[in-house]
Amino acid sequence: MHATASRKQQHIGDPLSPQPVLDRARLEAIFNDIQADARYDHELNGCLNCGICTATCPAAQYYDFSPREIVQLLWTENLEGIYDAMQEKIWACAQCYTCAARCPFRNSPGSLIMIMREVAIKHGLQSAKDVLRPFSRVMLKLISTGNQLSPDMITADHFADWGPNISKIDAPLKLLRQAIPMPTLNTMQTAWEVNLKTSIELYTIWEMTGVLKQLEIIDENLFDVITDIMDEKREDYEDWRESQDGNE
Amino acid sequence: MNDIEGTRFTGHGPEWKDAKLSARDARAATAWVEAKVDRAALTGKDRVEDVRDRMRELERDGEIVVHRIRDEHAPVEAKTLYGWTKRIPTAQLWHHKSCGQCGNIPGYPTSLLWLMNQLGTVYLDETDQTSCTAWNYHGSGIGNLESLACVFLRNFHQAYVSARAQGLPDGYYFPLVHCGTSFGNYKEVRAYLLRSAELREKVKKVLAKLGRLVDGKLLIPEEVVHYSEWLHVMRSRIRAIQTIDVGKLRAVIHPACHVYKMVPEDAIYDDEVLDGNRVAVSTGLVQALGAQVIDYSTWYDCCGFGFRHIISEREFTRSFAMDRKVKVAVEEAHADVMIGHDTGCITTLDKNQWIGKAAGKHAEIPIVADCQFAALACGAHPYKIAQLHWHASPVEKLLAQMGIDWQRAKAEFESYLEAVRNGRGEHLYDPRRAITSGPGARKPVMA
């Protein structure tokens, strides 16, 4: 407990609200993780509140979101404001990097937001779990196969607002994919055929760089599904390797 | 400024007073913040570091190995934002595919490979490649600098060793990146790798475990090259094989944010294209093909893809795409076609026109990638090669304006599907080349 801290500094939230207040230590831990990222000092160099970032931010035109505000919160180390912005605002950013291209200080609000998103996941914020739930199909596909998008994800059911023409030629998806003249693309469940050996290498990257840990925090069920798939594919690969040994 | 006791000046407090400017004066007062991301906006800051200098130092110090662009890659020089030279390899290319292109708009990569076939370019398209994983990262925050760096180094190492499967030496193929986000992300990651010994140390452990080091060192490519840069330096040679006159077409270009706003110092600028003030790729190609390139007021805007938004906040994506790009291209520029050079942009701008009608937005315009446009102008089949049936936008109008009988071409493709069904489909290259290692691979065949 910080003896000199006001109630607002100690906690975030409405003091009259029955909702539990947040301990300042947690706010500091979150901010310390943001600051500790190797990119932080490179992407935040100062801010005069000029607002040139927000002036051309696509998300700012549609959401209650301003890259200027995000940079100011970080620059002034406003822990409560940072935590508040991490609940919703950071997820509005469209990651176009127009802000970074235009900032006279060479700040990259878009990159800073990525650091904040990573930290939101690390701390298991419920808001991050909620906002990422509809993204789970992409995560499942990417982490288990090494492809982020596959032909069988693009269906009229999932993308009704894209209209009736997923393909303007009425034929089975499998046949249309076979008619693509790149042999690697004659696939349905991945965008291209990914070598089993390649997927296994990717699993090692996920494990050694903490990505699976992130996934476990954000969606335990998805984590279980993906690790099961990984185990199966590793067994398949080991079987193949053993068969190769037998041939030599 | 009014000094109010105890109130920090924020610009939004009670001290704020409306200046009551006329609309014209207000416009003049804020003109400096106009939405431009041109050369002046990008270079009006302190000069930036060329990370390639660090790369050369680390190479000299023996800490990394650089995958060099050699004479056999037939490099062509281009100039980047600050006038730096970037060497673009034009031969012996390893295709780093895009998941969004291959999964959703496959005519994008097939058109590129078809053009390479017409120009006699040697290349390899193989199965030992992952996505860059950056779409997921920018959308979700799942992933981190270390994982992105490992994926970058793994894929580029595979490009370096891939020719072994053909009995050819390491470094024979040089990677050519198809996706704009992969291109931007890899360059950002490369810069951090070159600046941070700590990051290099961390990823080296992972790459060592994967067997993806060269002489015990990290392998860094001399350049990270986007396919649109290959098209740019090849535009005269593409023009030489052009068979269809596109001079009557009014084309607008949608430049991709991750191609020129992300690591902007590496983007190609050409004094002969848009006066050297804006990124040159795609515009230079379309001009070389003879089409009229029309400027429009939202040229600098993004497409609205948003990474996560295209999946789960589509109201934003489709509103932005329609209001800021499609409507402007149609109503202001009176364009016949919008041409882009990135995965998410083409998808977003193409797929979101249909739903616009529900909100009374009836603007429609064909959306294609620069390589698709170039392939069509060079006589590629609109369905077998350019695979335009996957496009929801009115590409038939574009084909008709180009003098291509699209109904006949469509009927030809439908007949061709029968041949495919019977196992007689045609490929752009020998399918056996696609698997270089792991299950399905064959012993090296000496070239």
XYZ file of C-alpha atoms in Angstrom:
695
model
C 0.000 0.000 0.000
C 1.273 3.466 -0.909
C 0.773 5.765 2.055
C 0.627 8.909 -0.064
C -1.733 7.573 -2.682
C -5.243 8.913 -2.944
C -8.152 6.531 -3.192
C -8.231 7.090 -6.952
C -4.552 6.241 -7.157
C -5.012 3.134 -5.073
C -7.983 1.847 -6.966
C -9.787 2.257 -10.214
C -13.501 2.466 -10.547
C -16.343 4.300 -8.986
C -15.780 4.517 -5.195
C -19.534 4.304 -4.705
C -19.928 1.275 -6.912
C -20.403 -2.152 -5.331
C -17.991 -3.549 -7.924
C -14.687 -4.628 -6.405
C -11.956 -2.057 -6.825
C -8.634 -2.799 -8.400
C -5.544 -2.859 -6.346
C -2.849 -0.399 -7.389
C -0.281 -3.175 -7.373
C -2.157 -4.827 -10.211
C -2.265 -1.614 -12.204
C 1.472 -1.214 -11.688
C 2.137 -4.797 -12.707
C 0.209 -4.253 -15.932
C 2.004 -1.011 -16.691
C 5.380 -2.512 -15.827
C 4.751 -5.301 -18.328
C 3.887 -2.749 -21.007
C 7.016 -0.739 -20.281
C 9.208 -3.821 -20.107
C 8.481 -4.755 -23.725
C 11.616 -4.315 -25.824
C 9.682 -2.231 -28.335
C 8.257 0.277 -25.863
C 11.076 2.826 -25.828
C 11.436 2.631 -29.583
C 7.762 3.227 -30.262
C 7.139 5.977 -27.693
C 9.370 9.002 -27.967
C 7.280 11.888 -26.674
C 3.939 13.537 -27.368
C 2.795 17.122 -27.712
C -0.863 16.171 -28.053
C -0.944 17.448 -31.628
C -3.524 14.854 -32.623
C -2.205 14.234 -36.120
C -2.481 10.503 -35.379
C -6.152 10.733 -34.501
C -6.914 13.037 -37.426
C -6.459 10.217 -39.921
C -7.181 7.206 -37.769
C -9.883 5.071 -39.430
C -11.016 3.617 -36.115
C -11.352 7.100 -34.596
C -13.995 7.868 -37.211
C -16.215 5.047 -36.018
C -15.352 4.285 -32.393
C -14.774 6.118 -29.132
C -11.078 5.699 -29.743
C -8.137 8.006 -30.196
C -4.505 6.983 -30.679
C -3.555 10.372 -29.245
C -5.312 9.457 -26.013
C -3.548 6.089 -25.853
C -0.143 7.718 -26.332
C -0.938 10.376 -23.738
C -2.011 7.788 -21.177
C 1.256 5.920 -21.654
C 3.395 9.053 -21.813
C 1.896 10.426 -18.575
C 1.889 6.964 -16.993
C -1.786 7.232 -16.131
C -2.234 3.736 -14.744
C -5.969 3.958 -14.220
C -6.512 5.367 -17.689
C -4.309 2.709 -19.237
C -6.248 -0.046 -17.522
C -9.519 1.520 -18.596
C -8.352 1.826 -22.220
C -7.309 -1.822 -22.164
C -10.883 -2.904 -21.518
C -12.223 -1.890 -24.901
C -10.472 0.949 -26.678
C -7.304 -0.878 -27.637
C -9.391 -3.391 -29.561
C -10.826 -0.678 -31.814
C -7.489 -0.028 -33.533
C -7.430 -1.287 -37.138
C -3.617 -1.707 -37.137
C -3.117 0.316 -40.317
C -0.098 2.232 -38.934
C -1.230 5.508 -40.483
C -0.636 7.027 -37.052
C 2.937 5.777 -37.026
C 3.618 7.064 -40.520
C 2.371 10.535 -39.617
C 3.563 11.079 -36.041
C 6.208 13.848 -35.971
C 7.800 12.152 -32.951
C 8.074 8.808 -34.678
C 5.762 7.253 -32.143
C 3.904 4.183 -33.260
C 0.549 4.156 -31.483
C -0.387 1.041 -33.455
C 2.652 -0.828 -32.113
C 2.028 0.411 -28.575
C -1.497 -0.929 -28.835
C -0.121 -4.331 -29.824
C 2.012 -4.327 -26.675
C -1.079 -3.441 -24.631
C -3.084 -6.222 -26.270
C -0.371 -8.727 -25.443
C -0.327 -7.538 -21.832
C -4.139 -7.667 -21.650
C -3.856 -11.328 -22.609
C -1.001 -12.018 -20.216
C -3.072 -10.660 -17.336
C -6.133 -12.593 -18.441
C -8.420 -9.574 -18.664
C -11.985 -10.745 -19.127
C -12.485 -8.048 -21.743
C -9.718 -9.591 -23.847
C -11.305 -13.032 -23.547
C -14.662 -11.635 -24.604
C -13.389 -9.671 -27.554
C -11.326 -12.564 -28.904
C -13.982 -15.251 -28.672
C -15.234 -14.706 -32.258
C -11.609 -14.821 -33.443
C -11.096 -18.342 -32.137
C -11.592 -19.976 -35.561
C -8.628 -18.066 -36.919
C -6.511 -18.984 -33.890
C -7.489 -22.640 -34.144
C -6.580 -22.749 -37.811
C -3.335 -20.861 -37.445
C -1.911 -22.567 -34.402
C -2.844 -26.082 -35.452
C -1.936 -25.835 -39.148
C 0.311 -22.828 -39.767
C -2.307 -21.250 -42.037
C -4.541 -18.446 -40.846
C -7.325 -18.846 -43.337
C -8.694 -21.721 -45.345
C -11.180 -22.128 -48.181
C -13.665 -23.980 -46.007
C -13.863 -21.008 -43.633
C -15.329 -18.829 -46.382
C -18.917 -19.967 -46.582
C -22.165 -18.147 -47.139
C -23.212 -19.148 -43.615
C -20.253 -17.458 -41.997
C -20.127 -14.490 -44.336
C -23.734 -13.897 -45.271
C -23.030 -10.197 -45.677
C -20.589 -10.943 -48.492
C -23.513 -11.912 -50.687
C -24.445 -15.040 -52.598
C -21.288 -15.158 -54.704
C -18.601 -16.892 -52.671
C -17.889 -18.245 -56.140
C -19.690 -17.061 -59.242
C -19.339 -20.509 -60.741
C -21.694 -23.058 -59.275
C -19.559 -26.084 -58.558
C -18.425 -27.974 -55.439
C -15.713 -26.180 -53.483
C -13.421 -29.182 -53.778
C -13.628 -29.169 -57.566
C -13.082 -25.428 -57.778
C -10.015 -25.745 -55.581
C -8.681 -28.559 -57.753
C -9.090 -26.242 -60.735
C -6.570 -23.761 -59.321
C -3.419 -24.236 -61.396
C -1.025 -24.059 -58.426
C -0.746 -27.620 -57.054
C -0.124 -26.368 -53.510
C -3.537 -24.705 -53.547
C -5.663 -27.765 -54.338
C -6.735 -27.816 -50.693
C -9.869 -27.289 -48.612
C -8.799 -27.093 -44.978
C -5.703 -24.971 -45.364
C -4.978 -22.128 -47.764
C -2.152 -24.215 -49.188
C -0.863 -27.670 -48.421
C 1.381 -27.335 -45.391
C 4.005 -30.019 -44.994
C 3.548 -32.028 -41.796
C 7.188 -31.395 -40.926
C 6.530 -27.652 -41.243
C 3.610 -27.779 -38.825
C 5.715 -29.678 -36.292
C 8.417 -27.007 -36.489
C 5.785 -24.352 -35.907
C 4.563 -26.153 -32.781
C 8.059 -25.902 -31.351
C 8.005 -22.153 -32.004
C 4.627 -21.798 -30.289
C 5.854 -23.708 -27.244
C 9.245 -22.057 -26.878
C 8.000 -18.485 -27.347
C 5.075 -18.628 -24.942
C 2.291 -18.504 -27.500
C 0.582 -21.617 -26.151
C 0.669 -20.102 -22.697
C -1.112 -17.023 -24.077
C -3.714 -19.254 -25.650
C -4.290 -21.164 -22.418
C -4.924 -17.923 -20.557
C -7.359 -16.575 -23.107
C -9.321 -19.722 -23.938
C -8.669 -22.919 -22.028
C -11.041 -25.011 -24.134
C -9.435 -23.887 -27.374
C -6.054 -24.599 -25.828
C -7.133 -28.180 -25.064
C -8.440 -28.720 -28.591
C -5.281 -27.351 -30.173
C -2.882 -29.295 -27.974
C -4.782 -32.480 -28.802
C -4.385 -31.751 -32.513
C -0.700 -31.019 -31.987
C -0.199 -34.323 -30.162
C -1.879 -36.238 -32.967
C 0.167 -34.554 -35.662
C 3.366 -35.158 -33.746
C 2.502 -38.831 -33.497
C 1.821 -38.901 -37.245
C 5.188 -37.307 -37.874
C 6.999 -39.737 -35.596
C 5.293 -42.634 -37.393
C 6.485 -41.242 -40.707
C 10.042 -40.831 -39.398
C 10.068 -44.395 -38.123
C 8.841 -45.601 -41.494
C 11.742 -43.751 -43.119
C 14.233 -45.406 -40.771
C 12.814 -48.738 -41.777
C 13.351 -47.968 -45.447
C 16.998 -47.092 -45.079
C -4.506 31.493 -22.133
C -6.716 31.906 -19.112
C -4.975 30.761 -16.011
C -7.450 28.866 -13.933
C -6.208 28.067 -10.476
C -5.554 24.388 -10.047
C -6.551 23.417 -13.579
C -3.987 21.879 -15.882
C -4.313 23.172 -19.417
C -5.646 20.351 -21.551
C -7.327 22.152 -24.399
C -10.617 20.629 -23.385
C -11.348 22.387 -20.080
C -13.422 25.474 -19.290
C -10.625 27.680 -20.588
C -11.450 26.527 -24.136
C -13.154 29.137 -26.277
C -14.726 28.647 -29.694
C -12.758 30.711 -32.232
C -15.880 30.956 -34.400
C -13.874 30.561 -37.603
C -15.667 30.408 -40.902
C -15.683 27.001 -42.539
C -13.035 28.215 -44.990
C -10.792 29.615 -42.259
C -11.221 26.516 -40.156
C -10.163 24.481 -43.161
C -7.084 26.655 -43.626
C -6.226 26.403 -39.927
C -6.245 22.639 -39.964
C -4.831 22.033 -43.438
C -1.538 20.931 -41.937
C -3.190 17.864 -40.551
C -4.587 16.744 -43.916
C -4.636 13.030 -44.364
C -1.513 12.743 -46.455
C 1.163 10.138 -46.031
C 3.359 11.363 -48.857
C 7.106 11.770 -49.094
C 7.061 15.126 -47.287
C 4.968 13.750 -44.416
C 7.217 10.745 -44.028
C 10.586 12.430 -44.349
C 9.838 15.650 -42.466
C 11.356 14.115 -39.351
C 14.835 13.206 -38.248
C 16.577 10.971 -40.740
C 16.123 7.349 -39.842
C 18.643 4.596 -39.545
C 19.135 2.181 -42.422
C 19.039 -1.115 -40.535
C 20.813 -2.769 -43.427
C 23.985 -1.002 -42.230
C 23.654 -2.912 -38.952
C 23.055 -6.078 -40.903
C 26.335 -5.608 -42.767
C 28.167 -4.894 -39.503
C 26.797 -8.027 -37.878
C 27.755 -9.994 -40.968
C 31.299 -8.579 -40.877
C 31.525 -9.397 -37.179
C 30.568 -12.969 -37.961
C 27.405 -12.884 -35.875
C 24.894 -13.528 -38.657
C 24.856 -14.961 -42.163
C 23.202 -12.842 -44.857
C 21.266 -14.484 -47.668
C 22.790 -12.435 -50.457
C 21.110 -11.382 -53.683
C 23.622 -12.599 -56.249
C 24.109 -11.893 -59.947
C 22.203 -15.074 -60.761
C 19.114 -13.480 -59.142
C 19.331 -10.768 -61.847
C 18.708 -7.890 -59.434
C 17.278 -4.587 -60.624
C 17.901 -1.513 -58.519
C 15.077 0.684 -57.235
C 15.081 3.731 -54.960
C 13.320 3.850 -51.620
C 11.827 6.772 -49.675
C 15.168 8.366 -48.738
C 16.793 7.577 -52.064
C 18.474 4.464 -50.722
C 19.077 1.682 -53.196
C 17.061 -1.502 -52.867
C 18.026 -4.428 -55.064
C 15.043 -6.415 -56.297
C 15.858 -9.965 -57.406
C 14.035 -10.874 -60.602
C 15.049 -14.524 -61.082
C 15.230 -17.736 -59.013
C 12.457 -16.752 -56.632
C 10.924 -18.660 -53.719
C 7.252 -17.875 -53.343
C 6.301 -16.909 -49.805
C 2.585 -17.324 -50.223
C -0.220 -15.413 -48.500
C -2.874 -17.327 -46.572
C -5.579 -14.795 -47.418
C -4.703 -14.773 -51.096
C -4.430 -18.540 -51.426
C -7.512 -19.245 -49.311
C -9.838 -16.593 -50.592
C -8.638 -14.945 -53.809
C -6.425 -17.600 -55.398
C -6.262 -15.802 -58.741
C -3.867 -13.450 -57.018
C -0.892 -15.845 -56.753
C -1.812 -17.813 -59.885
C -1.683 -14.626 -61.958
C 1.745 -13.840 -60.557
C 3.109 -17.296 -61.355
C 1.511 -17.170 -64.799
C 3.296 -13.882 -65.530
C 6.555 -15.467 -64.379
C 5.981 -18.371 -66.741
C 5.429 -15.960 -69.632
C 8.654 -14.144 -68.764
C 10.677 -17.334 -68.228
C 11.298 -16.635 -64.539
C 12.549 -19.620 -62.541
C 10.735 -20.063 -59.219
C 9.783 -22.541 -56.520
C 6.372 -22.867 -54.865
C 6.536 -25.455 -52.091
C 4.642 -26.828 -49.095
C 7.346 -26.165 -46.486
C 6.070 -22.722 -45.549
C 3.816 -21.329 -42.851
C 1.808 -18.131 -42.796
C 3.757 -15.202 -41.386
C 1.176 -15.378 -38.528
C 0.913 -11.586 -38.483
C -2.739 -11.363 -39.472
C -3.602 -13.326 -36.355
C -1.145 -11.295 -34.285
C -2.447 -7.901 -35.374
C -6.001 -9.096 -34.899
C -5.714 -10.835 -31.574
C -2.442 -10.096 -29.787
C -1.791 -13.853 -29.639
C 1.868 -14.109 -30.569
C 4.763 -11.858 -29.699
C 7.914 -10.373 -31.146
C 9.849 -13.555 -30.434
C 7.357 -15.846 -32.135
C 7.033 -13.529 -35.139
C 10.817 -13.409 -35.448
C 11.111 -17.193 -35.267
C 8.485 -17.660 -37.984
C 10.268 -15.103 -40.173
C 13.644 -16.768 -39.746
C 12.266 -20.286 -40.191
C 10.489 -19.507 -43.436
C 13.403 -17.566 -44.862
C 15.841 -20.298 -43.857
C 13.687 -22.760 -45.753
C 13.842 -20.466 -48.793
C 17.642 -20.539 -48.456
C 17.959 -24.343 -48.340
C 14.985 -25.273 -50.531
C 17.036 -25.823 -53.699
C 18.801 -28.798 -52.066
C 15.766 -30.869 -53.080
C 16.709 -30.178 -56.688
C 20.418 -30.809 -56.138
C 21.138 -27.092 -56.273
C 23.210 -25.002 -53.859
C 21.969 -23.101 -50.807
C 20.846 -19.585 -51.540
C 19.781 -20.480 -55.070
C 16.233 -19.234 -54.503
C 15.543 -15.816 -52.983
C 12.250 -15.294 -51.118
C 9.514 -13.171 -52.681
C 6.789 -12.208 -50.216
C 3.231 -12.121 -51.528
C 1.311 -10.546 -48.646
C 1.644 -6.890 -47.695
C 1.222 -7.648 -44.014
C 3.890 -10.353 -44.164
C 6.123 -7.856 -45.954
C 5.600 -5.105 -43.347
C 5.755 -7.469 -40.400
C 8.929 -9.198 -41.547
C 10.657 -5.870 -42.078
C 9.617 -4.652 -38.636
C 10.832 -7.890 -37.086
C 14.075 -7.759 -39.073
C 14.786 -4.292 -37.667
C 14.271 -5.484 -34.084
C 16.423 -8.535 -34.700
C 19.246 -6.378 -36.029
C 18.968 -3.899 -33.160
C 18.551 -6.302 -30.259
C 21.227 -8.799 -29.242
C 18.836 -10.073 -26.575
C 16.171 -10.908 -29.143
C 18.750 -12.582 -31.388
C 19.909 -14.677 -28.454
C 16.372 -15.772 -27.606
C 15.364 -16.742 -31.130
C 18.676 -18.438 -31.796
C 17.795 -21.086 -29.202
C 14.537 -21.819 -31.011
C 16.095 -21.832 -34.464
C 18.873 -24.119 -33.205
C 16.300 -26.601 -31.951
C 14.640 -26.514 -35.376
C 17.961 -27.028 -37.141
C 17.440 -23.695 -38.859
C 20.818 -22.015 -38.308
C 23.539 -21.613 -40.941
C 26.985 -22.419 -39.553
C 25.469 -21.940 -36.089
C 24.269 -18.430 -36.978
C 20.978 -16.711 -37.750
C 20.276 -16.236 -41.451
C 18.952 -12.793 -42.427
C 17.898 -11.948 -46.015
C 19.702 -9.073 -47.691
C 16.330 -7.573 -48.579
C 12.720 -8.315 -47.766
C 11.020 -8.099 -51.159
C 7.329 -7.780 -51.950
C 5.921 -9.214 -55.184
C 4.634 -5.744 -56.162
C 8.262 -4.608 -56.186
C 9.090 -7.424 -58.601
C 6.197 -6.296 -60.818
C 7.432 -2.713 -60.573
C 10.935 -3.421 -61.804
C 9.572 -5.853 -64.430
C 6.901 -3.470 -65.761
C 8.637 -2.731 -69.049
C 9.108 -6.434 -69.715
C 5.467 -7.082 -68.846
C 4.444 -4.268 -71.182
C 6.407 -6.031 -73.915
C 4.146 -9.103 -73.708
C 0.893 -7.145 -73.342
C -1.809 -8.155 -75.822
C -4.804 -6.094 -74.720
C -5.046 -2.311 -74.950
C -6.211 -0.871 -71.615
C -5.786 2.773 -72.588
C -9.462 3.599 -72.181
C -9.674 2.296 -68.641
C -9.803 4.677 -65.685
C -8.054 2.949 -62.801
C -7.673 3.979 -59.172
C -4.958 2.465 -57.000
C -5.464 1.419 -53.405
C -1.991 1.341 -51.836
C -1.693 -0.996 -48.862
C -0.900 0.443 -45.437
C 1.462 -2.356 -44.471
C 3.374 -1.904 -47.720
C 4.209 1.792 -47.368
C 3.193 3.023 -43.889
C 4.871 0.204 -41.988
C 8.676 0.575 -42.193
C 8.107 3.389 -44.711
C 11.802 3.945 -45.365
C 11.927 0.681 -47.316
C 9.047 1.422 -49.728
C 9.899 2.154 -53.371
C 9.488 5.720 -54.634
C 10.154 6.554 -58.271
C 10.541 10.073 -59.648
C 8.625 9.013 -62.751
C 5.634 7.777 -60.770
C 3.345 10.300 -59.029
C 6.239 12.775 -59.081
C 8.066 10.621 -56.602
C 5.719 11.728 -53.813
C 3.866 8.496 -53.210
C 4.723 4.850 -53.165
C 5.389 3.774 -56.753
C 4.427 0.115 -56.855
C 1.215 -0.786 -58.710
C 0.794 2.777 -60.030
C 3.993 2.412 -62.072
C 2.841 -0.933 -63.452
C -0.664 0.222 -64.349
C 0.715 3.335 -66.032
C 3.227 1.212 -67.949
C 0.353 -0.900 -69.212
C -1.237 2.275 -70.547
C -4.292 2.670 -68.305
C -5.308 6.078 -66.993
C -4.464 6.255 -63.297
C -6.947 8.588 -61.591
C -6.229 10.298 -58.290
C -8.895 10.479 -55.586
C -9.247 12.215 -52.249
C -9.060 9.131 -50.010
C -6.005 7.622 -51.696
C -4.142 7.530 -48.369
C -6.931 5.841 -46.407
C -6.765 2.225 -45.351
C -9.358 -0.245 -46.642
C -11.034 -1.010 -43.320
C -9.771 -4.598 -43.042
C -8.680 -4.136 -39.432
C -7.503 -7.778 -38.988
C -9.939 -8.572 -36.163
C -12.636 -6.321 -37.581
C -13.015 -8.281 -40.835
C -13.963 -11.284 -38.707
C -15.864 -9.933 -35.755
C -16.582 -6.207 -36.233
C -17.689 -6.247 -39.816
C -19.915 -3.173 -39.434
C -16.745 -1.121 -39.215
C -15.028 -2.889 -42.086
C -17.858 -2.640 -44.569
C -18.785 0.933 -43.626
C -15.209 2.123 -43.996
C -14.650 0.219 -47.230
C -17.797 1.611 -48.802
C -17.737 5.167 -47.483
C -14.045 5.920 -47.749
C -12.927 3.876 -50.728
C -15.567 2.336 -53.016
C -17.980 5.294 -53.110
C -15.155 7.761 -53.625
C -13.635 5.704 -56.424
C -16.990 5.518 -58.183
C -18.545 8.907 -57.509
C -15.475 11.125 -57.424
C -12.939 9.374 -59.658
C -15.486 7.736 -62.007
C -13.115 4.796 -62.100
C -13.646 1.582 -64.031
C -11.503 -0.523 -61.700
C -9.743 -0.337 -58.343
C -6.363 -2.047 -58.241
C -4.529 -3.053 -55.089
C -1.488 -4.972 -53.953
C -2.398 -6.609 -50.683
C -4.433 -9.513 -49.429
C -6.782 -7.969 -46.887
C -7.440 -4.897 -49.005
C -8.564 -6.855 -52.044
C -10.790 -9.062 -49.891
C -12.313 -6.172 -47.980
C -12.958 -3.922 -50.955
C -14.256 -6.772 -53.105
C -16.520 -8.555 -50.628
C -18.207 -5.631 -48.920
C -19.914 -4.008 -51.882
C -22.882 -6.364 -51.936
C -24.032 -5.549 -48.383
C -23.703 -1.829 -49.102
C -27.050 -1.944 -50.886
C -28.744 -2.736 -47.584
C -27.649 0.673 -46.363
C -28.549 2.459 -49.583
C -24.973 2.489 -50.839
C -25.167 1.257 -54.383
C -21.630 2.005 -55.544
C -19.944 -0.894 -57.311
C -16.518 -1.234 -58.831
C -14.408 -4.224 -59.927
C -11.594 -4.974 -57.482
C -8.487 -6.852 -58.634
C -4.838 -7.153 -57.657
C -2.192 -5.516 -59.826
C -0.848 -8.889 -60.970
C -4.337 -10.025 -61.991
C -4.803 -6.851 -64.019
C -1.403 -7.285 -65.643
C -2.048 -10.961 -66.406
C -5.405 -10.147 -68.017
C -3.750 -7.420 -70.104
C -1.212 -10.020 -71.218
C -3.890 -12.485 -72.302
C -4.361 -14.711 -69.233
C -7.601 -16.636 -69.066
C -9.930 -14.731 -66.717
C -11.167 -17.862 -64.958
C -8.528 -20.566 -65.386
C -5.682 -18.212 -64.476
C -7.048 -14.988 -62.937
C -9.739 -17.058 -61.124
C -12.118 -14.113 -61.194
C -15.110 -16.237 -60.177
C -13.954 -15.823 -56.574
C -14.460 -12.044 -56.805
C -17.828 -10.734 -55.649
C -17.388 -7.307 -57.234
C -18.533 -6.760 -60.869
C -15.338 -7.949 -62.560
C -17.425 -8.878 -65.624
C -17.742 -5.166 -66.393
C -13.970 -4.825 -66.376
C -13.566 -7.818 -68.672
C -16.135 -6.410 -71.093
C -14.340 -3.054 -71.137
C -11.100 -4.857 -71.896
C -12.789 -6.503 -74.847
C -12.754 -9.949 -73.255
C -15.801 -12.119 -73.931
C -16.298 -13.136 -70.297
C -19.394 -15.246 -70.932
C -17.480 -17.358 -73.418
C -14.519 -17.560 -71.047
C -16.814 -18.603 -68.216
C -18.334 -21.336 -70.373
C -14.842 -22.539 -71.287
C -13.938 -22.752 -67.617
C -17.107 -24.662 -66.787
C -16.200 -27.180 -69.491
C -12.660 -27.300 -68.153
C -14.042 -28.289 -64.732
C -15.078 -31.578 -66.303
C -11.473 -32.208 -67.294
C -10.404 -31.381 -63.741
C -13.018 -33.774 -62.390
C -11.448 -36.463 -64.557
C -7.971 -35.744 -63.254
C -6.829 -33.793 -66.305
C -6.357 -30.392 -64.662
C -3.512 -28.178 -65.813
C -0.799 -26.783 -63.568
C 1.581 -23.872 -63.823
C 4.519 -26.092 -62.862
C 5.359 -29.724 -62.246
C 3.510 -30.650 -58.999
C 6.378 -32.901 -57.930
C 8.513 -29.833 -57.276
C 6.194 -28.615 -54.509
C 7.313 -31.052 -51.802
C 10.968 -30.581 -50.920
C 11.182 -32.402 -47.577
C 9.180 -34.386 -45.038
C 6.318 -36.713 -46.008
C 5.936 -36.924 -49.773
C 9.394 -35.648 -50.632
C 11.547 -37.354 -53.238
C 15.283 -37.751 -53.430
C 17.125 -34.806 -55.008
C 17.197 -34.742 -58.763
C 20.287 -33.150 -60.207
C 19.351 -30.121 -62.297
